[in-house]
PDB file of C-alpha atoms in Angstrom:
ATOM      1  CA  UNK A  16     198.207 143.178 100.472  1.00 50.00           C
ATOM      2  CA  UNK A  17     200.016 144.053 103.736  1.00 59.00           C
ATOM      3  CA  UNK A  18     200.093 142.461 106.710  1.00 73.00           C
ATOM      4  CA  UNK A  19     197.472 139.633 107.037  1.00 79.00           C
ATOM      5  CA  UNK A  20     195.617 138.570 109.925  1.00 86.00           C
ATOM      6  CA  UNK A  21     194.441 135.855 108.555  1.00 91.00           C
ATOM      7  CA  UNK A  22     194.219 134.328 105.037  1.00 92.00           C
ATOM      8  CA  UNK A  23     191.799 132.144 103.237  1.00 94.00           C
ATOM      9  CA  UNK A  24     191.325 130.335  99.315  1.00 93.00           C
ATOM     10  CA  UNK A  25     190.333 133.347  97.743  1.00 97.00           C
ATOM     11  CA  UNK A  26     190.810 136.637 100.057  1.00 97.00           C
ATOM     12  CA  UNK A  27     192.394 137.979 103.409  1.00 96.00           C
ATOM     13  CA  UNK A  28     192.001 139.919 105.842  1.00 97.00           C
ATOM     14  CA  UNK A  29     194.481 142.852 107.460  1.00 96.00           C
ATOM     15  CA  UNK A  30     193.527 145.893 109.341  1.00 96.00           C
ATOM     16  CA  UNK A  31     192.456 148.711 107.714  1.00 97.00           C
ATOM     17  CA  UNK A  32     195.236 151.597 107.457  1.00 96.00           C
ATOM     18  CA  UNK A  33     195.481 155.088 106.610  1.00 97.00           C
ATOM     19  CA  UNK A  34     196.573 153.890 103.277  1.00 97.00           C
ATOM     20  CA  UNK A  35     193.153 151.993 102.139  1.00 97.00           C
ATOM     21  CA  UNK A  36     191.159 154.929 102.420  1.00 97.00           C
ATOM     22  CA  UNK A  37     191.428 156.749  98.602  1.00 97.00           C
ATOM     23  CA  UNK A  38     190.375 153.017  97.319  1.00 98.00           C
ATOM     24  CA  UNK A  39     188.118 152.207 100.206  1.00 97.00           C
ATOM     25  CA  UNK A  40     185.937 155.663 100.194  1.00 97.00           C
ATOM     26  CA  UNK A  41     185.596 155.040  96.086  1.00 97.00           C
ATOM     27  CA  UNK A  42     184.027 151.489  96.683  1.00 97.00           C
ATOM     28  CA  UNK A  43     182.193 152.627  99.241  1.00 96.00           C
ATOM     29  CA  UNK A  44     180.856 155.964  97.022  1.00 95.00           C
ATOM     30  CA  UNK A  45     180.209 153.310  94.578  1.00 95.00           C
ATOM     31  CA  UNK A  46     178.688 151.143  96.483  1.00 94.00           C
ATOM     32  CA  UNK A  47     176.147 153.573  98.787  1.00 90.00           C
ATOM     33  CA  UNK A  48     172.640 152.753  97.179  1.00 86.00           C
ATOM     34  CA  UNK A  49     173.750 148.935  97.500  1.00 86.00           C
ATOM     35  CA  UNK A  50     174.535 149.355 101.336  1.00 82.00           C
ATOM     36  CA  UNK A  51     171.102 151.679 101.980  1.00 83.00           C
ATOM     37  CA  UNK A  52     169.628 150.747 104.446  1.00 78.00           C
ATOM     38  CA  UNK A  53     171.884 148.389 106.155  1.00 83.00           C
ATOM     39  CA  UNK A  54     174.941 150.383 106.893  1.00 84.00           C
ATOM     40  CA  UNK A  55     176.666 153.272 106.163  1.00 85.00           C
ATOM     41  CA  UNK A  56     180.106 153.338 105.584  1.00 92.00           C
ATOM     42  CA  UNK A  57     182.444 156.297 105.116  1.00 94.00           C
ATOM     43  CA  UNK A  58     182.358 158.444 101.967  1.00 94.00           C
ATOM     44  CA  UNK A  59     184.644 161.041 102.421  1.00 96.00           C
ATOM     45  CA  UNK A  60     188.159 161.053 103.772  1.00 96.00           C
ATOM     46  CA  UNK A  61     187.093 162.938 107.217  1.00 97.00           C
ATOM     47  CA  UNK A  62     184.498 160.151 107.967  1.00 96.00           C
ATOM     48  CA  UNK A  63     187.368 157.872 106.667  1.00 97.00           C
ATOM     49  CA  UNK A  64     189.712 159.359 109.486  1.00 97.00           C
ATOM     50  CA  UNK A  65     186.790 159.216 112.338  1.00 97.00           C
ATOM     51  CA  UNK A  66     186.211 155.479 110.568  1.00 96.00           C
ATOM     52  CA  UNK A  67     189.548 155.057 111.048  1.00 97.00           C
ATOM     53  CA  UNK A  68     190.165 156.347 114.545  1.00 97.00           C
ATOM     54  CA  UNK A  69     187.466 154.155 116.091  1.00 96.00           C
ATOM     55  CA  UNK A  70     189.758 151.209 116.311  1.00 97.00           C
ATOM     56  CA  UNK A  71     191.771 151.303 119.138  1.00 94.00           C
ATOM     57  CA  UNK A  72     192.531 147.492 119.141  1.00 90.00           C
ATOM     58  CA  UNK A  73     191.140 147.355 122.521  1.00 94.00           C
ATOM     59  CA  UNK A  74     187.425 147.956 121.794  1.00 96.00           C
ATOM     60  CA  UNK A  75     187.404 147.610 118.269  1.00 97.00           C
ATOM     61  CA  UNK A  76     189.233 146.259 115.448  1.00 97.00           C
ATOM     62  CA  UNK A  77     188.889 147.326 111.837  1.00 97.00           C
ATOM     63  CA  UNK A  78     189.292 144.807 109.003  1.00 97.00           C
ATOM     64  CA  UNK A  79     189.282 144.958 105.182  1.00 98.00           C
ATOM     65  CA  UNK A  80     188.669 142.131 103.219  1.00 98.00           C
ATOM     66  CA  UNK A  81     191.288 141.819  99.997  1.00 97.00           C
ATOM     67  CA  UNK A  82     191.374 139.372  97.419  1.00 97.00           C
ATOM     68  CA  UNK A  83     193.910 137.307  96.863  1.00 94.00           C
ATOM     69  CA  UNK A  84     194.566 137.953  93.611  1.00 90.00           C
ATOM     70  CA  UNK A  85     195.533 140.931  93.290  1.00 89.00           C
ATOM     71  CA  UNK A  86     194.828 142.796  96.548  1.00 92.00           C
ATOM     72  CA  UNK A  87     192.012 144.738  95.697  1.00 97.00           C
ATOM     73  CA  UNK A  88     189.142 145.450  98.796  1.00 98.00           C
ATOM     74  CA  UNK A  89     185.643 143.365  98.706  1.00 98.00           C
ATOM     75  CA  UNK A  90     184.320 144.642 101.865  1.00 97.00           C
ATOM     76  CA  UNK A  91     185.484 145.305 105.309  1.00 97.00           C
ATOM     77  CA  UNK A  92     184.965 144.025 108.455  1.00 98.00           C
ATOM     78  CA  UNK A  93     184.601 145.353 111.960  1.00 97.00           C
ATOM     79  CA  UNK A  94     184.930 143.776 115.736  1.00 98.00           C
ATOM     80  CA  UNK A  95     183.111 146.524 117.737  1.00 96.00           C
ATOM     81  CA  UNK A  96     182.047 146.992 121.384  1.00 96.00           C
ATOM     82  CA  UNK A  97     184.780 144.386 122.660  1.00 98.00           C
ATOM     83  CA  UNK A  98     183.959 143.842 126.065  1.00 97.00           C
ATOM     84  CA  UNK A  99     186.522 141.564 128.039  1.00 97.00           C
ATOM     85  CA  UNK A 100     185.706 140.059 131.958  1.00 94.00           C
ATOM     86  CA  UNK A 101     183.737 137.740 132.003  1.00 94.00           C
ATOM     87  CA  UNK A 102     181.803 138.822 128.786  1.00 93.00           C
ATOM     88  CA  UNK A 103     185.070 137.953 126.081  1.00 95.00           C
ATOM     89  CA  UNK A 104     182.601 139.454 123.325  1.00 97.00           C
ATOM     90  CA  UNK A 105     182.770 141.795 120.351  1.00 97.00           C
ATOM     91  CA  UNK A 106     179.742 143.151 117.447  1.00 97.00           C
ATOM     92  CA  UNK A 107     180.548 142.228 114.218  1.00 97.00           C
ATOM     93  CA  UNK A 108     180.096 144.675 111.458  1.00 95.00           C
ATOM     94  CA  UNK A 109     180.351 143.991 107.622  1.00 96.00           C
ATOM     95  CA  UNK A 110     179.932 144.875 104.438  1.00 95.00           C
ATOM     96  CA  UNK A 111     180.893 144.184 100.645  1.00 96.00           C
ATOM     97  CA  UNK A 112     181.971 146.630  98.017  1.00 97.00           C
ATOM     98  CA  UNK A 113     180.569 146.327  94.756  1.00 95.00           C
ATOM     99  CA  UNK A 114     181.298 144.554  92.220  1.00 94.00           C
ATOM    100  CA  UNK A 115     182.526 141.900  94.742  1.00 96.00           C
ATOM    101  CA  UNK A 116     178.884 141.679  96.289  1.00 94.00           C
ATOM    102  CA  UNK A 117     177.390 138.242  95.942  1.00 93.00           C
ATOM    103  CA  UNK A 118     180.449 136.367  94.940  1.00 94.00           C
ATOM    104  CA  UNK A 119     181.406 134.819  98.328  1.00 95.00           C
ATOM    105  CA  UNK A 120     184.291 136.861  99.253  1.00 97.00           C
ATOM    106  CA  UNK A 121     182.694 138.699 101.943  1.00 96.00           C
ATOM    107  CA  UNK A 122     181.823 135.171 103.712  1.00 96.00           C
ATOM    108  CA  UNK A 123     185.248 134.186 103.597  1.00 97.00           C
ATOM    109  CA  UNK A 124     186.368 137.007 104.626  1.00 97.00           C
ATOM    110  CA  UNK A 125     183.991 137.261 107.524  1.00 97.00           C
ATOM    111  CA  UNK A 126     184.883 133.518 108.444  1.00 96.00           C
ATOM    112  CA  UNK A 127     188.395 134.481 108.310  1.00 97.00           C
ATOM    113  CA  UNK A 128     187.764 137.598 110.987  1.00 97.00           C
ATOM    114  CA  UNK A 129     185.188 135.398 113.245  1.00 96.00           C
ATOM    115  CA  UNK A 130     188.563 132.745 113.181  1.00 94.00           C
ATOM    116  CA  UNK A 131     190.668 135.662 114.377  1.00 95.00           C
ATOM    117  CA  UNK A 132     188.544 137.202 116.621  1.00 96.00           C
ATOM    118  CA  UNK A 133     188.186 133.654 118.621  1.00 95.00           C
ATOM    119  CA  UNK A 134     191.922 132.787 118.110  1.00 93.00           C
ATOM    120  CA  UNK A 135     193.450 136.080 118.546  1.00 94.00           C
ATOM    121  CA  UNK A 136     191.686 138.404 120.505  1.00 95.00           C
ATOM    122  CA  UNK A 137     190.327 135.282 122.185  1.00 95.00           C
ATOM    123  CA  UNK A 138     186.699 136.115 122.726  1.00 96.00           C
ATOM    124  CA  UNK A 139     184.456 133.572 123.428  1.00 95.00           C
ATOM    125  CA  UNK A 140     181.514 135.086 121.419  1.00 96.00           C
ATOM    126  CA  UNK A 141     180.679 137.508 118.457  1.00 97.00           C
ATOM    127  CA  UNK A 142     177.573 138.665 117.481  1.00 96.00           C
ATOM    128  CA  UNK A 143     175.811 140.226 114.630  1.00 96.00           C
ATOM    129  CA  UNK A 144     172.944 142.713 114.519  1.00 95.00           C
ATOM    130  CA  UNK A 145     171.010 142.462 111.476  1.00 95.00           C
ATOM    131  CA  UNK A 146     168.131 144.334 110.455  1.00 92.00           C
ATOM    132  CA  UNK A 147     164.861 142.291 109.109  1.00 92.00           C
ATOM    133  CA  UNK A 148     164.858 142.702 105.651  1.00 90.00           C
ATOM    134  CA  UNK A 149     168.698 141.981 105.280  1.00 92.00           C
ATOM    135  CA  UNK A 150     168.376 138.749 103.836  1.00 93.00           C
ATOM    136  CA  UNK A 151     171.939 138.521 102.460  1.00 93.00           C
ATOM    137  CA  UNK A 152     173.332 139.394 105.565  1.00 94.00           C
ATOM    138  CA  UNK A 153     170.699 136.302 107.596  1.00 95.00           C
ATOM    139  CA  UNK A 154     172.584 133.695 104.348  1.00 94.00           C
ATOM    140  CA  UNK A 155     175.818 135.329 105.335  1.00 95.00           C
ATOM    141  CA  UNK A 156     175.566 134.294 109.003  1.00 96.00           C
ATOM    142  CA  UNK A 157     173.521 131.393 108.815  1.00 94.00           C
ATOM    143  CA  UNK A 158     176.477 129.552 106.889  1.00 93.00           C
ATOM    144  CA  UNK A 159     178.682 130.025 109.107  1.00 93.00           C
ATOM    145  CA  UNK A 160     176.976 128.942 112.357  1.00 93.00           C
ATOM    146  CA  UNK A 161     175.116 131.625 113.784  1.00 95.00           C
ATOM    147  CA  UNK A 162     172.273 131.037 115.758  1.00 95.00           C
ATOM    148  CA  UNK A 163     169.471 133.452 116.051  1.00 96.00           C
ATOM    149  CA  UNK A 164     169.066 134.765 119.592  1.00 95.00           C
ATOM    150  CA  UNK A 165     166.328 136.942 118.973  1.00 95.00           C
ATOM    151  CA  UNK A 166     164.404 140.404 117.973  1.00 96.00           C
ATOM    152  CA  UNK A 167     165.025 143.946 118.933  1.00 94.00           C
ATOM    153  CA  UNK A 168     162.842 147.177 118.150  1.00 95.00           C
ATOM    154  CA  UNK A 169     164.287 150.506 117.243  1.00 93.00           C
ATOM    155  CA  UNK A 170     167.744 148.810 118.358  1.00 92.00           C
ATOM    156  CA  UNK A 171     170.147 150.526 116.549  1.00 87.00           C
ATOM    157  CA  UNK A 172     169.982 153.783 115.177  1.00 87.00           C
ATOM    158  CA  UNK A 173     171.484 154.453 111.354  1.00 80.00           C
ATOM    159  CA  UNK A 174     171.111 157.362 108.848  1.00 76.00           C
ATOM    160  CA  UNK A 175     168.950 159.126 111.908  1.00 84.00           C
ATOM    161  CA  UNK A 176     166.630 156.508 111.921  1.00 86.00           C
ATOM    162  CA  UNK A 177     166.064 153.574 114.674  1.00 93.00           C
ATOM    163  CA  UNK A 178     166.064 150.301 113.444  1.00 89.00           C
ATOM    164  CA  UNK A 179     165.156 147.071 114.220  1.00 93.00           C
ATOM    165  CA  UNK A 180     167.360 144.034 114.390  1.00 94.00           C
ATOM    166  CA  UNK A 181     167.809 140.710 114.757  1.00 96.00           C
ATOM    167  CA  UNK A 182     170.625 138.993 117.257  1.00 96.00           C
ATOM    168  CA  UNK A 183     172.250 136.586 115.913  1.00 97.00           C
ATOM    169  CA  UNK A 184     175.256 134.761 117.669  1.00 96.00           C
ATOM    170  CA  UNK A 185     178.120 132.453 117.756  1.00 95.00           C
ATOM    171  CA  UNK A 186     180.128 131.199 120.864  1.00 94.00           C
ATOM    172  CA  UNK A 187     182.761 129.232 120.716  1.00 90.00           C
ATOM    173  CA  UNK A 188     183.145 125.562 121.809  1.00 80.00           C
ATOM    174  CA  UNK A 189     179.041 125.683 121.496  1.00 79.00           C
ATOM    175  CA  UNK A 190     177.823 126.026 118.392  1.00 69.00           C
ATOM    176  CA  UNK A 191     180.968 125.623 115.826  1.00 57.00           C
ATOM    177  CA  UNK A 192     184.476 124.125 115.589  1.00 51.00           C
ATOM    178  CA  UNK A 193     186.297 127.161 115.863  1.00 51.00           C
TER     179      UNK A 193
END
């Protein structure tokens, strides 16, 4: 599996490497009408590389969820937009690869990188954008503590097209034992 940042009962997470992309850009070619409209990963190997290039570990940090058995990717995960000051907050960003959709990995996963991002990179919140509609993605968060913080038209734009979204948020020492 590589290097883990963090490991769970059933998968880990690492950082995504140059390596991952033949395996990640088939999942996620596999996977594209199950992701529409909520995100957009990459599907060839130049978005891979601009996917790729985005995390700096100073802004952003790109995960990839593996199972444990046997390695394979069920998702990724991304910390985007860190800000540090006074802020100590980062945008979460995930999604599952199919066939592992609906199965629990990603929550573990994402668990595993919300752990890391408050241990680690020691932020004291993340937050999720999440557009109505999305109601995996609302079960996702809502079991592991996120509170909803509110409602946001045309917020984000994806595919050409602004969304809305929901905030949702977690801080730590407030609203979970992390």
């Amino acid at each position: 599996m590589g290097v883990e940042l963090r490991v769970g009962a059933r998968v880990a997470v690492r950082r995504v490497r140059a390596e991952d992309e033949a395996r990640f850009v088939e999942l996620a070619c596999a996977s594209s009408a199950f992701h529409r409209p909520w995100v957009d990963p990459p599907v060839s190997a130049e978005q891979f590389s601009e996917y790729l290039a985005r995390f700096d570990e100073v802004t952003a940090v790109g995960m990839v969820v593996c199972l444990r058995d046997g390695g394979d990717l069920a998702g990724f995960v991304n910390i985007n937009g860190i800000v540090r000051g006074s802020y100590q907050r980062g945008m979460l960003g995930y999604a599952a690869f199919l066939p592992y959709a609906g199965q629990g990995y990603l929550s573990e996963g994402v668990a595993l990188a919300v752990r890391y991002a408050f241990e680690r990179l020691e932020l004291h919140r993340v937050e999720a954008d999440i557009q109505p509609g999305n109601d995996a993605s609302v079960r996702l968060v809502k079991r592991l503590g996120f509170r909803r913080e509110g409602f946001s038209p045309g917020f984000i734009e994806i595919d050409g097209e602004w969304r809305d979204h929901e905030r949702w948020a977690l801080t730590k020492g407030v609203d979970h034992v992390y």
